[in-house]
Amino acid sequence: GAHNLYISPHQGKDTTFGALEERLRDAHRLIVLGLRLADGEVVFSPPADHAVSADCELIYLAREPILDR
């Protein structure tokens, strides 16, 4: 089936983009494309060591809005 683009609040603790992307890919079979930071800046394909704070939003592809649950 087709994937859709979703934006959801990051509901976890502070981490790095690489660790978050790997965890969500393995657990939910989704693709994290980037982040919307607290100041509204959008960052696509950040490096693996990019800091992800608890107050940002995740931009991801999935078959359904998995992270909104």
Short mmCIF file of N, CA and C in Angstrom, two decimals:
data_model
loop_
_atom_site.label_atom_id
_atom_site.label_comp_id
_atom_site.label_asym_id
_atom_site.label_seq_id
_atom_site.Cartn_x
_atom_site.Cartn_y
_atom_site.Cartn_z
N GLY A 1 0.81 -1.18 0.00
CA GLY A 1 0.00 0.00 0.00
C GLY A 1 0.85 1.25 0.00
N ALA A 2 0.20 2.35 -0.20
CA ALA A 2 0.88 3.64 -0.27
C ALA A 2 1.18 4.19 1.11
N HIS A 3 2.23 4.97 1.17
CA HIS A 3 2.59 5.67 2.40
C HIS A 3 2.11 7.10 2.31
N ASN A 4 1.85 7.70 3.46
CA ASN A 4 1.44 9.09 3.56
C ASN A 4 2.42 9.85 4.42
N LEU A 5 2.42 11.17 4.30
CA LEU A 5 3.29 12.03 5.09
C LEU A 5 2.54 12.47 6.34
N TYR A 6 3.18 12.35 7.50
CA TYR A 6 2.58 12.75 8.77
C TYR A 6 3.56 13.61 9.56
N ILE A 7 3.01 14.49 10.39
CA ILE A 7 3.80 15.27 11.34
C ILE A 7 3.19 15.05 12.71
N SER A 8 4.01 14.57 13.64
CA SER A 8 3.53 14.24 14.98
C SER A 8 4.52 14.73 16.02
N PRO A 9 4.02 15.09 17.21
CA PRO A 9 4.93 15.48 18.28
C PRO A 9 5.86 14.32 18.65
N HIS A 10 7.11 14.66 18.92
CA HIS A 10 8.06 13.66 19.43
C HIS A 10 7.67 13.40 20.88
N GLN A 11 7.29 12.18 21.18
CA GLN A 11 6.77 11.87 22.50
C GLN A 11 7.80 11.16 23.38
N GLY A 12 9.05 11.27 23.00
CA GLY A 12 10.09 10.61 23.76
C GLY A 12 11.01 11.60 24.43
N LYS A 13 12.12 11.08 24.90
CA LYS A 13 13.12 11.93 25.55
C LYS A 13 14.11 12.45 24.51
N ASP A 14 14.96 13.36 24.93
CA ASP A 14 15.99 13.89 24.06
C ASP A 14 16.88 12.74 23.57
N THR A 15 17.25 12.78 22.30
CA THR A 15 18.05 11.73 21.68
C THR A 15 18.75 12.29 20.46
N THR A 16 19.30 11.44 19.63
CA THR A 16 19.86 11.87 18.35
C THR A 16 18.94 11.39 17.22
N PHE A 17 19.05 12.06 16.08
CA PHE A 17 18.20 11.68 14.95
C PHE A 17 18.47 10.25 14.52
N GLY A 18 19.71 9.84 14.47
CA GLY A 18 20.05 8.48 14.04
C GLY A 18 19.45 7.42 14.94
N ALA A 19 19.56 7.62 16.25
CA ALA A 19 19.00 6.65 17.20
C ALA A 19 17.48 6.61 17.11
N LEU A 20 16.85 7.78 16.98
CA LEU A 20 15.39 7.86 16.89
C LEU A 20 14.90 7.20 15.60
N GLU A 21 15.55 7.54 14.49
CA GLU A 21 15.14 6.99 13.19
C GLU A 21 15.25 5.47 13.18
N GLU A 22 16.32 4.94 13.71
CA GLU A 22 16.51 3.49 13.75
C GLU A 22 15.46 2.81 14.63
N ARG A 23 15.21 3.39 15.80
CA ARG A 23 14.24 2.80 16.73
C ARG A 23 12.83 2.78 16.12
N LEU A 24 12.42 3.90 15.52
CA LEU A 24 11.07 3.97 14.95
C LEU A 24 10.94 3.11 13.70
N ARG A 25 11.99 3.05 12.89
CA ARG A 25 11.96 2.19 11.70
C ARG A 25 11.80 0.72 12.11
N ASP A 26 12.56 0.29 13.10
CA ASP A 26 12.50 -1.10 13.53
C ASP A 26 11.18 -1.43 14.24
N ALA A 27 10.69 -0.51 15.06
CA ALA A 27 9.48 -0.77 15.85
C ALA A 27 8.19 -0.60 15.06
N HIS A 28 8.16 0.36 14.13
CA HIS A 28 6.89 0.71 13.47
C HIS A 28 6.94 0.65 11.95
N ARG A 29 8.10 0.33 11.38
CA ARG A 29 8.25 0.24 9.93
C ARG A 29 7.85 1.55 9.26
N LEU A 30 8.34 2.67 9.80
CA LEU A 30 8.10 3.96 9.20
C LEU A 30 9.44 4.61 8.85
N ILE A 31 9.39 5.66 8.06
CA ILE A 31 10.58 6.37 7.63
C ILE A 31 10.50 7.81 8.15
N VAL A 32 11.44 8.18 9.01
CA VAL A 32 11.50 9.55 9.51
C VAL A 32 12.29 10.39 8.50
N LEU A 33 11.64 11.41 7.96
CA LEU A 33 12.26 12.26 6.94
C LEU A 33 12.95 13.47 7.52
N GLY A 34 12.44 13.95 8.64
CA GLY A 34 13.02 15.16 9.21
C GLY A 34 12.31 15.59 10.47
N LEU A 35 12.58 16.83 10.85
CA LEU A 35 12.08 17.38 12.10
C LEU A 35 11.52 18.78 11.88
N ARG A 36 10.51 19.14 12.66
CA ARG A 36 10.09 20.54 12.77
C ARG A 36 10.45 20.95 14.19
N LEU A 37 11.39 21.88 14.30
CA LEU A 37 11.90 22.29 15.60
C LEU A 37 10.91 23.21 16.31
N ALA A 38 11.13 23.44 17.59
CA ALA A 38 10.23 24.26 18.40
C ALA A 38 10.08 25.67 17.84
N ASP A 39 11.12 26.20 17.18
CA ASP A 39 11.05 27.55 16.62
C ASP A 39 10.40 27.59 15.23
N GLY A 40 9.94 26.42 14.74
CA GLY A 40 9.27 26.33 13.45
C GLY A 40 10.18 25.95 12.29
N GLU A 41 11.49 25.94 12.51
CA GLU A 41 12.42 25.55 11.45
C GLU A 41 12.21 24.08 11.10
N VAL A 42 12.22 23.77 9.80
CA VAL A 42 12.08 22.40 9.32
C VAL A 42 13.44 21.93 8.83
N VAL A 43 13.87 20.76 9.30
CA VAL A 43 15.16 20.19 8.92
C VAL A 43 14.90 18.82 8.32
N PHE A 44 15.17 18.68 7.00
CA PHE A 44 15.02 17.38 6.35
C PHE A 44 16.38 16.68 6.30
N SER A 45 16.36 15.38 6.50
CA SER A 45 17.55 14.53 6.46
C SER A 45 18.69 15.07 7.33
N PRO A 46 18.41 15.32 8.61
CA PRO A 46 19.51 15.79 9.47
C PRO A 46 20.55 14.68 9.65
N PRO A 47 21.78 15.05 9.99
CA PRO A 47 22.80 14.02 10.23
C PRO A 47 22.43 13.15 11.43
N ALA A 48 22.99 11.96 11.48
CA ALA A 48 22.65 11.00 12.54
C ALA A 48 22.91 11.56 13.93
N ASP A 49 23.89 12.44 14.08
CA ASP A 49 24.21 12.97 15.41
C ASP A 49 23.45 14.25 15.75
N HIS A 50 22.50 14.65 14.90
CA HIS A 50 21.69 15.85 15.15
C HIS A 50 20.83 15.63 16.40
N ALA A 51 20.86 16.57 17.32
CA ALA A 51 20.09 16.45 18.56
C ALA A 51 18.59 16.59 18.28
N VAL A 52 17.81 15.71 18.89
CA VAL A 52 16.35 15.75 18.80
C VAL A 52 15.82 15.98 20.20
N SER A 53 15.19 17.13 20.40
CA SER A 53 14.66 17.45 21.73
C SER A 53 13.20 17.01 21.83
N ALA A 54 12.73 16.91 23.05
CA ALA A 54 11.37 16.42 23.31
C ALA A 54 10.30 17.38 22.79
N ASP A 55 10.65 18.63 22.48
CA ASP A 55 9.65 19.61 22.05
C ASP A 55 9.57 19.78 20.53
N CYS A 56 10.21 18.91 19.76
CA CYS A 56 10.12 19.01 18.31
C CYS A 56 9.04 18.06 17.77
N GLU A 57 8.76 18.18 16.48
CA GLU A 57 7.82 17.29 15.82
C GLU A 57 8.56 16.46 14.78
N LEU A 58 8.08 15.25 14.56
CA LEU A 58 8.69 14.34 13.60
C LEU A 58 7.90 14.37 12.29
N ILE A 59 8.62 14.40 11.19
CA ILE A 59 8.02 14.33 9.86
C ILE A 59 8.36 12.94 9.32
N TYR A 60 7.33 12.15 9.04
CA TYR A 60 7.60 10.75 8.68
C TYR A 60 6.62 10.22 7.65
N LEU A 61 7.02 9.14 6.98
CA LEU A 61 6.18 8.42 6.04
C LEU A 61 5.74 7.12 6.68
N ALA A 62 4.45 6.83 6.56
CA ALA A 62 3.90 5.58 7.09
C ALA A 62 2.57 5.30 6.40
N ARG A 63 2.08 4.11 6.58
CA ARG A 63 0.79 3.74 6.00
C ARG A 63 -0.38 4.36 6.76
N GLU A 64 -0.15 4.70 8.03
CA GLU A 64 -1.17 5.34 8.88
C GLU A 64 -0.47 6.17 9.92
N PRO A 65 -1.17 7.07 10.61
CA PRO A 65 -0.52 7.95 11.60
C PRO A 65 -0.19 7.22 12.90
N ILE A 66 0.85 6.46 12.87
CA ILE A 66 1.24 5.58 13.98
C ILE A 66 1.59 6.36 15.25
N LEU A 67 2.28 7.46 15.13
CA LEU A 67 2.81 8.16 16.30
C LEU A 67 1.79 9.04 16.99
N ASP A 68 0.61 9.18 16.43
CA ASP A 68 -0.43 10.01 17.04
C ASP A 68 -1.25 9.26 18.08
N ARG A 69 -0.99 7.99 18.24
CA ARG A 69 -1.80 7.18 19.15
C ARG A 69 -1.38 7.37 20.58
#
